[in-house]
Structure formats: C-alpha cells, structure tokens
CSV table of C-alpha atoms and ligand atoms in Angstrom, one decimal:
chain,number,residue,atom,x,y,z
I,6,MET,CA,-8.6,-31.9,-184.0
I,7,SER,CA,-4.8,-31.4,-184.3
I,8,SER,CA,-3.6,-31.6,-187.9
I,9,PRO,CA,-2.0,-34.9,-189.0
I,10,SER,CA,1.7,-35.0,-189.5
I,11,PRO,CA,2.7,-35.0,-193.2
I,12,ASN,CA,4.8,-38.1,-192.6
I,13,PRO,CA,2.6,-41.0,-191.4
I,14,SER,CA,5.6,-42.9,-190.0
I,15,SER,CA,6.5,-40.1,-187.6
I,16,SER,CA,5.0,-39.4,-184.2
I,17,PHE,CA,1.4,-38.7,-185.3
I,18,ASN,CA,-0.8,-41.2,-183.6
I,19,PRO,CA,-4.2,-41.3,-185.4
I,20,PRO,CA,-7.3,-42.1,-183.4
I,21,LYS,CA,-8.5,-45.7,-183.7
I,22,SER,CA,-12.1,-44.5,-184.2
I,23,ILE,CA,-13.7,-41.3,-185.3
I,24,LEU,CA,-17.5,-40.6,-184.9
I,25,ILE,CA,-18.9,-37.8,-186.9
I,26,VAL,CA,-22.4,-36.6,-185.8
I,27,GLY,CA,-24.3,-35.1,-188.8
I,28,SER,CA,-24.2,-35.9,-192.5
I,29,GLY,CA,-24.7,-32.4,-193.8
I,30,VAL,CA,-22.1,-30.8,-196.0
I,31,PHE,CA,-19.6,-30.4,-193.1
I,32,GLY,CA,-20.0,-34.0,-191.8
I,33,LEU,CA,-19.7,-35.6,-195.2
I,34,SER,CA,-16.8,-33.5,-196.3
I,35,THR,CA,-15.0,-34.3,-193.1
I,36,ALA,CA,-15.6,-38.0,-193.6
I,37,TRP,CA,-14.4,-37.9,-197.2
I,38,SER,CA,-11.3,-35.9,-196.4
I,39,LEU,CA,-10.4,-38.4,-193.5
I,40,ALA,CA,-11.1,-41.4,-195.6
I,41,LYS,CA,-8.7,-40.2,-198.4
I,42,ARG,CA,-5.7,-39.6,-196.1
I,43,PRO,CA,-3.3,-42.5,-195.6
I,44,GLU,CA,-2.7,-41.4,-192.0
I,45,PHE,CA,-6.2,-42.5,-191.2
I,46,SER,CA,-6.2,-45.8,-193.2
I,47,LYS,CA,-6.7,-47.8,-190.1
I,48,THR,CA,-9.2,-45.5,-188.4
I,49,LYS,CA,-12.8,-46.7,-188.1
I,50,ILE,CA,-14.9,-43.8,-189.4
I,51,THR,CA,-18.7,-43.6,-188.5
I,52,ILE,CA,-21.3,-41.0,-189.4
I,53,VAL,CA,-24.5,-40.9,-187.4
I,54,ASP,CA,-27.5,-38.7,-188.4
I,55,ARG,CA,-31.0,-38.3,-187.0
I,56,SER,CA,-32.5,-38.4,-190.5
I,57,SER,CA,-32.3,-40.7,-193.4
I,58,PHE,CA,-30.3,-39.1,-196.2
I,59,PRO,CA,-30.9,-36.5,-197.7
I,60,ALA,CA,-32.1,-34.9,-194.4
I,61,PRO,CA,-35.3,-33.0,-195.2
I,62,ASP,CA,-34.5,-30.1,-192.8
I,63,GLY,CA,-30.7,-29.8,-192.9
I,64,SER,CA,-29.3,-26.5,-194.0
I,65,SER,CA,-27.2,-28.2,-196.7
I,66,ILE,CA,-30.2,-29.5,-198.7
I,67,ASP,CA,-32.7,-27.8,-200.9
I,68,THR,CA,-33.0,-26.5,-204.4
I,69,SER,CA,-30.0,-24.2,-204.5
I,70,ARG,CA,-27.0,-22.5,-203.0
I,71,ILE,CA,-25.2,-19.5,-204.3
I,72,ILE,CA,-21.6,-20.4,-205.3
I,73,ARG,CA,-19.4,-17.4,-205.2
I,74,PRO,CA,-16.0,-16.0,-204.3
I,75,ASP,CA,-17.8,-12.7,-203.7
I,76,TYR,CA,-17.3,-12.2,-200.0
I,77,ALA,CA,-16.2,-9.1,-198.0
I,78,ASP,CA,-13.5,-10.9,-196.1
I,79,PRO,CA,-10.4,-11.4,-198.2
I,80,ALA,CA,-9.4,-14.7,-196.6
I,81,TYR,CA,-12.9,-16.1,-197.0
I,82,ALA,CA,-13.1,-14.9,-200.6
I,83,ALA,CA,-9.8,-16.6,-201.4
I,84,LEU,CA,-11.0,-19.8,-199.9
I,85,ALA,CA,-14.2,-19.7,-201.8
I,86,ALA,CA,-12.3,-19.0,-205.0
I,87,LYS,CA,-10.4,-22.2,-204.4
I,88,ALA,CA,-13.6,-24.2,-203.9
I,89,HIS,CA,-15.0,-22.5,-207.0
I,90,GLU,CA,-12.4,-24.3,-209.1
I,91,THR,CA,-14.0,-27.6,-208.1
I,92,TRP,CA,-17.5,-26.4,-208.7
I,93,ARG,CA,-16.5,-25.4,-212.2
I,94,GLN,CA,-15.4,-28.9,-213.1
I,95,GLN,CA,-18.2,-29.9,-215.5
I,96,GLY,CA,-17.5,-33.6,-216.4
I,97,PRO,CA,-20.6,-35.8,-215.8
I,98,ASP,CA,-19.0,-37.3,-212.7
I,99,GLU,CA,-17.4,-34.2,-211.4
I,100,LEU,CA,-19.0,-31.9,-208.8
I,101,GLY,CA,-20.2,-29.2,-211.1
I,102,GLY,CA,-21.4,-31.6,-213.9
I,103,SER,CA,-24.8,-33.0,-214.8
I,104,GLY,CA,-26.5,-29.7,-214.0
I,105,ARG,CA,-25.2,-29.5,-210.4
I,106,TYR,CA,-23.5,-26.1,-211.0
I,107,SER,CA,-24.9,-23.3,-213.2
I,108,GLU,CA,-22.8,-20.3,-214.0
I,109,SER,CA,-25.6,-17.7,-214.2
I,110,GLY,CA,-23.5,-14.8,-212.9
I,111,LEU,CA,-24.1,-13.0,-209.6
I,112,THR,CA,-25.4,-9.5,-209.3
I,113,LEU,CA,-24.5,-8.1,-205.9
I,114,VAL,CA,-26.1,-4.8,-205.1
I,115,ALA,CA,-26.7,-2.3,-202.3
I,116,ASN,CA,-28.0,1.3,-202.1
I,117,ARG,CA,-25.5,4.0,-201.7
I,118,GLY,CA,-25.4,5.1,-198.1
I,119,SER,CA,-26.9,1.9,-196.8
I,120,ASN,CA,-25.3,-0.5,-194.2
I,121,GLY,CA,-24.9,-3.1,-196.9
I,122,LEU,CA,-22.7,-1.0,-199.2
I,123,PRO,CA,-19.3,-1.6,-197.5
I,124,TYR,CA,-19.8,-5.3,-197.9
I,125,VAL,CA,-20.5,-5.0,-201.6
I,126,ARG,CA,-17.5,-2.7,-202.1
I,127,SER,CA,-15.1,-5.0,-200.2
I,128,SER,CA,-16.5,-8.0,-202.1
I,129,TYR,CA,-16.0,-6.1,-205.4
I,130,GLU,CA,-12.4,-5.2,-204.5
I,131,ASN,CA,-11.7,-8.8,-203.4
I,132,VAL,CA,-12.9,-10.4,-206.6
I,133,LEU,CA,-11.0,-7.8,-208.7
I,134,ALA,CA,-7.8,-8.6,-206.8
I,135,LEU,CA,-8.3,-12.4,-207.1
I,136,ASN,CA,-8.8,-12.1,-210.9
I,137,LYS,CA,-5.9,-9.6,-211.4
I,138,GLY,CA,-3.3,-11.0,-213.8
I,139,THR,CA,-5.4,-14.2,-214.5
I,140,PRO,CA,-7.4,-15.1,-217.6
I,141,ASN,CA,-10.5,-14.1,-215.5
I,142,GLU,CA,-9.7,-10.4,-215.7
I,143,GLY,CA,-12.7,-8.6,-217.2
I,144,THR,CA,-15.4,-10.9,-215.9
I,145,VAL,CA,-16.5,-8.5,-213.1
I,146,HIS,CA,-18.3,-5.3,-214.1
I,147,GLU,CA,-19.3,-2.4,-211.9
I,148,LEU,CA,-23.0,-1.3,-212.1
I,149,LYS,CA,-23.2,2.4,-211.3
I,150,SER,CA,-26.9,3.2,-211.6
I,151,SER,CA,-30.3,1.6,-211.3
I,152,GLU,CA,-30.5,1.6,-215.1
I,153,GLU,CA,-27.3,-0.5,-215.3
I,154,ILE,CA,-28.6,-2.9,-212.6
I,155,LYS,CA,-31.9,-3.3,-214.5
I,156,ASN,CA,-30.2,-4.1,-217.8
I,157,CYS,CA,-27.9,-6.6,-216.0
I,158,VAL,CA,-30.7,-8.4,-214.1
I,159,ARG,CA,-33.0,-8.5,-217.2
I,160,THR,CA,-36.2,-9.2,-215.3
I,161,GLY,CA,-37.6,-5.7,-216.1
I,162,GLY,CA,-37.6,-4.3,-212.5
I,163,THR,CA,-35.1,-3.5,-209.7
I,164,ASN,CA,-34.1,0.0,-208.6
I,165,GLY,CA,-31.1,-0.3,-206.3
I,166,ASN,CA,-28.3,2.1,-207.3
I,167,TRP,CA,-24.8,0.5,-206.9
I,168,GLY,CA,-23.3,-2.9,-207.3
I,169,TYR,CA,-21.5,-5.2,-209.7
I,170,ILE,CA,-21.9,-8.4,-211.6
I,171,ASN,CA,-19.4,-11.3,-211.4
I,172,THR,CA,-20.2,-13.3,-214.5
I,173,ARG,CA,-18.2,-16.3,-213.2
I,174,SER,CA,-20.3,-16.8,-210.0
I,175,GLY,CA,-23.4,-19.0,-210.1
I,176,TRP,CA,-25.5,-21.4,-208.1
I,177,ALA,CA,-25.6,-25.1,-207.3
I,178,ASP,CA,-28.4,-27.6,-207.0
I,179,ALA,CA,-27.8,-28.3,-203.3
I,180,GLU,CA,-29.6,-31.6,-203.0
I,181,ALA,CA,-28.1,-33.0,-206.2
I,182,SER,CA,-24.6,-31.9,-205.0
I,183,MET,CA,-25.1,-33.5,-201.6
I,184,ILE,CA,-26.1,-36.8,-203.2
I,185,TRP,CA,-23.0,-36.6,-205.3
I,186,LEU,CA,-20.9,-35.9,-202.2
I,187,ARG,CA,-22.5,-38.8,-200.3
I,188,LYS,CA,-21.7,-41.1,-203.3
I,189,GLN,CA,-18.0,-40.1,-203.1
I,190,VAL,CA,-17.9,-40.9,-199.4
I,191,GLU,CA,-19.6,-44.3,-200.0
I,192,ALA,CA,-17.2,-45.1,-202.8
I,193,THR,CA,-14.3,-45.0,-200.4
I,194,LYS,CA,-15.9,-48.0,-198.5
I,195,ARG,CA,-14.3,-46.6,-195.4
I,196,VAL,CA,-17.3,-45.0,-193.7
I,197,THR,CA,-20.2,-46.6,-191.8
I,198,PHE,CA,-23.5,-44.8,-191.9
I,199,LEU,CA,-25.9,-45.0,-189.0
I,200,ILE,CA,-29.3,-43.4,-188.3
I,201,GLY,CA,-29.9,-42.3,-184.7
I,202,THR,CA,-30.5,-39.1,-182.7
I,203,VAL,CA,-27.7,-38.1,-180.4
I,204,CYS,CA,-29.2,-36.8,-177.2
I,205,SER,CA,-26.0,-36.2,-175.3
I,206,LEU,CA,-22.3,-36.5,-175.3
I,207,LEU,CA,-20.6,-39.1,-173.1
I,208,TYR,CA,-18.0,-37.5,-170.9
I,209,SER,CA,-15.1,-39.5,-169.3
I,210,SER,CA,-14.2,-36.4,-167.4
I,211,ALA,CA,-15.4,-32.8,-167.3
I,212,SER,CA,-13.3,-31.9,-170.3
I,213,SER,CA,-13.0,-35.2,-172.2
I,214,VAL,CA,-15.6,-36.7,-174.5
I,215,GLU,CA,-15.6,-40.5,-175.2
I,216,GLY,CA,-18.6,-40.7,-177.5
I,217,VAL,CA,-22.4,-40.1,-177.6
I,218,LYS,CA,-25.6,-41.4,-176.2
I,219,LEU,CA,-28.5,-42.0,-178.7
I,220,SER,CA,-32.2,-41.4,-177.8
I,221,ASP,CA,-32.7,-45.1,-177.5
I,222,ASN,CA,-30.0,-45.1,-174.8
I,223,THR,CA,-27.4,-46.9,-177.0
I,224,ALA,CA,-23.9,-45.6,-176.5
I,225,ILE,CA,-21.5,-45.1,-179.4
I,226,LYS,CA,-17.9,-44.7,-178.2
I,227,ALA,CA,-15.0,-43.3,-180.2
I,228,ASP,CA,-11.5,-41.9,-179.7
I,229,LEU,CA,-12.6,-38.7,-181.4
I,230,THR,CA,-16.1,-37.3,-181.6
I,231,ILE,CA,-16.8,-34.6,-184.2
I,232,LEU,CA,-20.0,-32.6,-184.1
I,233,ALA,CA,-21.2,-31.5,-187.5
I,234,THR,CA,-24.7,-30.9,-186.3
I,235,GLY,CA,-25.2,-27.4,-187.8
I,236,ALA,CA,-27.9,-25.4,-186.2
I,237,TRP,CA,-28.6,-28.2,-183.7
I,238,THR,CA,-25.2,-28.0,-182.1
I,239,PRO,CA,-26.4,-25.9,-179.1
I,240,THR,CA,-28.5,-28.8,-178.0
I,241,LEU,CA,-25.3,-30.9,-177.5
I,242,VAL,CA,-22.6,-28.4,-176.3
I,243,ASP,CA,-23.0,-25.1,-174.4
I,244,LEU,CA,-22.5,-22.4,-177.0
I,245,ARG,CA,-24.3,-19.6,-175.2
I,246,GLY,CA,-22.6,-16.3,-175.6
I,247,ARG,CA,-20.6,-17.6,-178.6
I,248,CYS,CA,-23.2,-18.2,-181.3
I,249,GLN,CA,-26.9,-18.7,-181.7
I,250,ALA,CA,-29.0,-20.7,-184.1
I,251,THR,CA,-31.6,-18.6,-185.9
I,252,GLY,CA,-34.3,-19.3,-188.5
I,253,GLN,CA,-34.1,-17.7,-191.9
I,254,VAL,CA,-36.9,-16.9,-194.4
I,255,LEU,CA,-37.0,-19.1,-197.5
I,256,SER,CA,-39.7,-19.3,-200.0
I,257,TYR,CA,-40.2,-21.5,-203.0
I,258,ILE,CA,-42.7,-20.3,-205.6
I,259,ASP,CA,-44.2,-22.5,-208.3
I,260,ILE,CA,-44.1,-20.6,-211.6
I,261,SER,CA,-45.5,-21.3,-215.0
I,262,ASP,CA,-43.6,-22.5,-218.1
I,263,ALA,CA,-43.7,-18.9,-219.5
I,264,GLU,CA,-42.4,-17.5,-216.2
I,265,GLN,CA,-39.6,-20.1,-216.1
I,266,ALA,CA,-38.6,-19.2,-219.7
I,267,ALA,CA,-38.6,-15.5,-218.9
I,268,LEU,CA,-36.4,-15.8,-215.8
I,269,ALA,CA,-34.2,-18.7,-216.8
I,270,LYS,CA,-31.4,-16.4,-217.9
I,271,MET,CA,-31.3,-14.0,-215.0
I,272,PRO,CA,-28.2,-13.9,-212.8
I,273,VAL,CA,-28.4,-14.6,-209.1
I,274,LEU,CA,-29.5,-11.4,-207.4
I,275,LEU,CA,-28.2,-10.7,-203.9
I,276,ASN,CA,-29.2,-7.4,-202.3
I,277,MET,CA,-27.1,-6.5,-199.3
I,278,SER,CA,-29.3,-3.5,-198.4
I,279,SER,CA,-32.4,-5.7,-197.8
I,280,GLY,CA,-30.6,-9.1,-197.4
I,281,MET,CA,-33.0,-10.5,-200.0
I,282,PHE,CA,-31.8,-12.8,-202.7
I,283,VAL,CA,-33.4,-14.5,-205.7
I,284,ILE,CA,-31.9,-17.6,-207.4
I,285,PRO,CA,-32.7,-18.2,-211.1
I,286,PRO,CA,-35.5,-20.8,-211.3
I,287,ALA,CA,-35.2,-24.4,-212.3
I,288,ASN,CA,-38.0,-26.9,-212.9
I,289,ASN,CA,-40.6,-24.1,-212.5
I,290,ILE,CA,-39.6,-23.3,-208.9
I,291,LEU,CA,-38.3,-19.8,-208.0
I,292,LYS,CA,-36.5,-19.4,-204.7
I,293,VAL,CA,-36.7,-16.0,-202.9
I,294,ALA,CA,-35.0,-15.8,-199.5
I,295,ARG,CA,-33.3,-13.5,-197.0
I,296,HIS,CA,-29.9,-13.3,-195.3
I,297,GLY,CA,-30.2,-11.7,-192.0
I,298,TYR,CA,-30.1,-12.1,-188.2
I,299,GLY,CA,-33.1,-14.4,-188.4
I,300,TYR,CA,-35.6,-15.5,-185.8
I,301,THR,CA,-34.7,-17.1,-182.5
I,302,ASN,CA,-36.5,-20.0,-181.0
I,303,PRO,CA,-35.7,-19.8,-177.3
I,304,THR,CA,-36.3,-23.3,-175.8
I,305,THR,CA,-36.2,-24.4,-172.2
I,306,MET,CA,-34.1,-27.6,-171.8
I,307,PRO,CA,-31.2,-28.8,-169.6
I,308,CYS,CA,-28.0,-27.1,-170.6
I,309,PRO,CA,-25.9,-29.6,-172.4
I,310,SER,CA,-22.6,-28.8,-170.6
I,311,PRO,CA,-21.5,-31.4,-167.9
I,312,ASN,CA,-21.9,-29.0,-165.0
I,313,PRO,CA,-24.8,-26.7,-165.9
I,314,SER,CA,-25.8,-24.0,-163.4
I,315,PRO,CA,-29.5,-24.6,-162.7
I,316,ALA,CA,-30.5,-21.1,-163.8
I,317,ASP,CA,-29.3,-21.5,-167.3
I,318,THR,CA,-31.8,-23.6,-169.1
I,319,THR,CA,-32.7,-21.5,-172.2
I,320,ILE,CA,-31.0,-22.2,-175.5
I,321,CYS,CA,-32.0,-21.5,-179.1
I,322,CYS,CA,-32.5,-24.5,-181.2
I,323,PRO,CA,-34.0,-25.2,-184.6
I,324,ARG,CA,-37.7,-25.7,-185.2
I,325,THR,CA,-38.4,-27.1,-188.6
I,326,ALA,CA,-41.3,-28.5,-190.6
I,327,LEU,CA,-40.3,-31.9,-189.2
I,328,ASP,CA,-41.0,-30.7,-185.7
I,329,ASP,CA,-44.2,-28.8,-186.8
I,330,PRO,CA,-45.7,-29.6,-190.2
I,331,THR,CA,-47.9,-26.4,-190.0
I,332,LEU,CA,-44.9,-24.2,-189.7
I,333,TRP,CA,-45.1,-21.1,-191.9
I,334,ILE,CA,-42.9,-18.1,-192.6
I,335,PRO,CA,-43.7,-15.2,-190.1
I,336,GLN,CA,-45.8,-12.6,-191.9
I,337,GLU,CA,-43.1,-10.0,-191.8
I,338,GLY,CA,-40.8,-12.3,-193.7
I,339,GLU,CA,-43.5,-13.3,-196.2
I,340,MET,CA,-44.0,-9.6,-196.9
I,341,ALA,CA,-40.3,-9.1,-197.5
I,342,CYS,CA,-40.3,-11.8,-200.1
I,343,HIS,CA,-43.3,-10.2,-201.8
I,344,ARG,CA,-41.5,-6.8,-201.9
I,345,ALA,CA,-38.3,-8.3,-203.3
I,346,LEU,CA,-40.3,-10.0,-206.1
I,347,ARG,CA,-42.4,-6.9,-206.9
I,348,GLU,CA,-39.1,-4.9,-207.2
I,349,MET,CA,-37.6,-7.2,-209.8
I,350,GLU,CA,-40.9,-7.9,-211.5
I,351,ALA,CA,-40.8,-8.0,-215.3
I,352,THR,CA,-43.6,-7.8,-217.8
I,353,GLY,CA,-44.5,-11.3,-218.9
I,354,TRP,CA,-44.5,-13.0,-215.5
I,355,ASN,CA,-46.0,-12.5,-212.0
I,356,GLY,CA,-44.5,-13.6,-208.7
I,357,ARG,CA,-46.9,-15.9,-206.9
I,358,LYS,CA,-47.0,-17.6,-203.6
I,359,ASP,CA,-48.0,-21.2,-203.7
I,360,GLN,CA,-45.5,-23.0,-201.6
I,361,LYS,CA,-43.3,-22.0,-198.8
I,362,LYS,CA,-41.3,-23.5,-196.0
I,363,ILE,CA,-38.9,-22.3,-193.3
I,364,ILE,CA,-35.7,-23.9,-192.2
I,365,GLN,CA,-33.2,-23.0,-189.6
I,366,ASP,CA,-29.5,-22.3,-189.6
I,367,SER,CA,-26.9,-21.4,-187.2
I,368,ASN,CA,-25.8,-17.9,-187.4
I,369,SER,CA,-23.6,-15.7,-185.3
I,370,SER,CA,-24.7,-12.2,-184.5
I,371,ASP,CA,-22.7,-11.1,-187.4
I,372,ASP,CA,-25.6,-10.4,-189.8
I,373,ILE,CA,-25.5,-11.1,-193.5
I,374,ASN,CA,-21.8,-11.4,-194.1
I,375,LEU,CA,-21.7,-14.8,-192.6
I,376,TYR,CA,-22.7,-16.6,-195.7
V,410,FAD,C1,-31.2,-19.7,-195.8
V,410,FAD,C2,-29.8,-20.2,-196.0
V,410,FAD,C3,-29.2,-19.8,-197.2
V,410,FAD,C4,-27.9,-20.2,-197.4
V,410,FAD,N1,-27.3,-19.8,-198.6
V,410,FAD,C5,-26.1,-20.2,-198.9
V,410,FAD,C6,-25.5,-20.0,-200.1
V,410,FAD,O1,-26.2,-19.4,-201.0
V,410,FAD,N2,-24.3,-20.4,-200.4
V,410,FAD,C7,-23.5,-21.1,-199.4
V,410,FAD,O2,-22.4,-21.4,-199.7
V,410,FAD,N3,-24.0,-21.3,-198.2
V,410,FAD,C8,-25.3,-20.9,-197.9
V,410,FAD,N4,-25.8,-21.2,-196.7
V,410,FAD,C9,-25.0,-21.9,-195.7
V,410,FAD,C10,-24.9,-23.4,-195.8
V,410,FAD,O3,-26.1,-23.9,-196.4
V,410,FAD,C11,-24.6,-24.0,-194.5
V,410,FAD,O4,-23.4,-23.4,-193.9
V,410,FAD,C12,-24.3,-25.5,-194.5
V,410,FAD,O5,-25.3,-26.2,-195.3
V,410,FAD,C13,-24.2,-26.0,-193.1
V,410,FAD,O6,-24.0,-27.4,-193.2
V,410,FAD,P1,-23.9,-28.3,-191.9
V,410,FAD,O7,-23.4,-29.6,-192.4
V,410,FAD,O8,-23.1,-27.6,-190.9
V,410,FAD,O9,-25.4,-28.4,-191.4
V,410,FAD,P2,-26.6,-29.2,-191.8
V,410,FAD,O10,-26.7,-29.4,-193.3
V,410,FAD,O11,-27.8,-28.7,-191.2
V,410,FAD,O12,-26.3,-30.7,-191.2
V,410,FAD,C14,-26.5,-31.0,-189.9
V,410,FAD,C15,-26.9,-32.4,-189.8
V,410,FAD,O13,-26.8,-32.9,-188.5
V,410,FAD,C16,-27.9,-33.7,-188.2
V,410,FAD,N5,-28.2,-33.6,-186.7
V,410,FAD,C17,-28.4,-32.5,-186.0
V,410,FAD,N6,-28.6,-32.8,-184.7
V,410,FAD,C18,-28.4,-34.2,-184.6
V,410,FAD,C19,-28.4,-35.1,-183.5
V,410,FAD,N7,-28.6,-34.7,-182.3
V,410,FAD,N8,-28.2,-36.4,-183.8
V,410,FAD,C20,-27.9,-36.8,-185.0
V,410,FAD,N9,-27.9,-36.0,-186.1
V,410,FAD,C21,-28.1,-34.7,-185.9
V,410,FAD,C22,-29.0,-33.1,-189.0
V,410,FAD,O14,-30.1,-34.1,-189.3
V,410,FAD,C23,-28.3,-32.7,-190.3
V,410,FAD,O15,-28.3,-33.6,-191.3
V,410,FAD,C24,-27.1,-20.9,-196.4
V,410,FAD,C25,-27.8,-21.3,-195.3
V,410,FAD,C26,-29.1,-21.0,-195.1
V,410,FAD,C27,-29.8,-21.4,-193.8
V,411,NAG,C1,-32.2,-3.6,-202.6
V,411,NAG,O1,-33.0,-3.3,-201.4
V,411,NAG,C2,-33.2,-2.0,-201.1
V,411,NAG,C3,-33.8,-1.8,-199.7
V,411,NAG,O2,-35.0,-2.6,-199.7
V,411,NAG,C4,-34.0,-1.4,-202.3
V,411,NAG,O3,-34.2,0.0,-202.0
V,411,NAG,C5,-33.3,-1.6,-203.6
V,411,NAG,O4,-34.1,-1.1,-204.6
V,411,NAG,C6,-33.0,-3.1,-203.8
V,411,NAG,N1,-32.2,-3.2,-205.0
V,411,NAG,C7,-32.4,-4.1,-206.0
V,411,NAG,C8,-31.5,-4.1,-207.1
V,411,NAG,O5,-33.4,-4.8,-205.9
C-alpha cells in the first residue's frame, strides 16, 4: 500500500473499501491504524477471519510473548524499543496494564564459540546504544560466566557461559493483549468483523486483485485487499522461494503452587545456542519453547497464483490442533524441552510434562533472529 499523503485535501485518493484478511496482531493493528487516520474516514474497513476471536491457533494468541528491544538488527531493535514504550504504559486501560505486561527482565545467553553468540553480542551492543545518555543507562548487565548466569536466573540451574540481562525487558499475556487490541478496534466503530474462510483471491487481471472468494463461494470485493494471514499466507499467494511457513515447538507445563512460587521471580530466559526459551510462569502454567527453523508441512494443493505451472503443486502450510486434535510435538522437540528444563532446574520444583500443543508460524530461512 502506498503511504497516505500527510495532507488529506491533496492528491491522495483513499480506497473506498479495504478488506483485511486475518485478525491476528497484524490484521487488527492495520485496521486500528487505518480507522484512526482522517484520510480513511470515508473508507469502509472490513476484517474477515476463518475463526471466531480469539483464534485458537493463530500465532498471536497464547499465554505469552517476550517483549524486548533485544534484537541483533539495530533498526529492528530501535523499532522494538519504540513499541516497548507502549507496553510499559501500565494504566488499567493501557496496553501494559491489568497484568498484560510484566517486566521480569530478560536473560539472553549463548555459549562462547557457538553460532548463537554473535546474535547475543549484537543485541547487547544495540540495547547499550539505545540506552546511552537516557535514564535507562545501567539497566543492562553483562553476565561473564555460568556462575553469573545462574545467580541471575535464580532457578538453581543453567550452565551457559556468556550473556546479559536487560532488566527492562519482559513478557506479555498474548491473549489478554489481543483482546485489549480488539476492543480498541471495536471502539472506533469503523470496522466490520466477518467470519469466513478465504479460499482464493479474486483477480480482475493477472496482476490486480479485486477481493476474495470464501469457502461458501461468496465473493467479497474491495478496492484494496490486505492479507494478514500469518503462516497461512502461502495458501493464498505464491510465496515459494521467498519464505516458508514452519511449525515451532511449544510446550505448556502445569506446575504446582510451590513450583509457581519458586519460579515467579525468574527473568525470561532465551538461549541463542539452543534456541530454547522459558517464560516465567503465570497461573501455574510454565511455557518452554524453541526458536528455530522449525518443521515443514509440505502439502499438495493447487498453487495459488493465477497462472500456476502444473508441476508446482507443493507448498508448506500450517497444520494445527484445529486440523488434527491428536497433533503432538515431534519427539525430538519434546526432548529438547526436557533438556532445557533440566538445565535450569532448581531444588524445590520439578519440570513436568502434562500438557502440550504445537502451533505453526511463518518463518523465513533466517533461523532464530527472526523473532
Ligand atoms: C513459537 C512462537 C514464538 C514467538 N515468540 C514471540 C515473542 O516472544 N515475541 C514476539 O514479539 N513475537 C513472537 N512471535 C512472533 C509473533 O507471535 C508473530 O509474528 C505474530 O503473532 C504474527 O501475527 P499475524 O497476525 O501475522 O498472524 P496470526 O496471529 O497467525 O494471524 C493470522 C490470522 O489469519 C487467519 N487466517 C489465516 N488464513 C485465513 C483464511 N484463508 N481466511 C480467513 N482467515 C484466515 C487466522 O485464523 C489468524 O487469525 C512468536 C511466534 C511463534 C510461532
Ligand atoms: C544454552 O544452550 C546450550 C546448548 O544446548 C547449553 O550448553 C547452555 O548450557 C545453555 N545455557 C543456559 C544458560 O541454559
């Protein structure tokens, strides 16, 4: 989409209708942003999603997301630092309020000599640079040995050997935050919400989209169609060779009251050598997961581009617990979660595996530094 002119009375000609497919964090934020801009005050804005809200298998929704400016790419780190200001607003009606954001701190570690180390070093340099000359100087501390990491994580275990803690990073209750976001969008009274599964785009020519077709054959037309379909996007446009949707390992472990109390004060732990991360528990649920290339799910279906070549019929698309209720983490991933838990294990609590699920996310071939 071209960016709107700052002066609404000048040549910018806003679309009469905009259709957003997907009501995850990208779809809702896009709708909110459009609804607030005077240039679009006459534009009809519609969101369609295949699931009722909150979608049980969207990437945006579960117990938690790490909220951090700690990224290896300086531009991305600066952008995340900007967003972080909004997360830190703690009034009951603000994004970070009512328990939606917790500033637990983030311990980012890697082993010296491992592939993950350059990421952690760049991230460390980026947050130091962002804090320099601001009141936040002194909130990031280098951890030079496994002893220092152990003292910082406070769960009794861990044995990596280099990293740092950013005491101003934390985590968000992802589902509660999405419910908050949806309320902001609804409050504008500018957006129509529909439930329906888009099965294809409607093309008026090979390069021009005029809307979508739903699985019940209804057509929804719009001047501008925006896909915010996350990992499902390759089922609607041809993304082969550009990015690929892969499945990531996520586990949610029921813990006892004593375990909850013992771990409540830990920082988020993100290990760039193994890709494993652990988010401090809430409501007796501990999340242990992995950032990585993930698992592919090659699927044979017609290529979604208007002129597919007949040979090209395999794409990767999500397979979630909605498609297959018996879906379980591959054993290799389950073992990785066990290993991560054993490493950080403290006296006084024991990691257990009671409940797990797998969800999918789009991921380029760029490994862990995507998130
Ligand atoms: C394991 C994991 C850990 C992550 N950790 C973090 C983190 O700690 N911090 C962080 O900032 N980010 C994290 N991310 C990234 C972040 O969660 C995602 O980038 C973000 O949620 C993507 O949002 P989205 O709106 O693009 O996709 P989604 O939330 O998946 O939304 C897509 C929506 O489109 C709908 N849809 C799809 N196809 C169709 C169709 N054909 N018709 C109609 N509707 C359709 C779906 O129902 C869904 O609601 C993580 C992601 C994963 C998978
Ligand atoms: C991070 O993972 C590596 C590789 O599995 C491991 O050797 C190291 O001890 C881990 N560090 C922490 C702090 O858990």
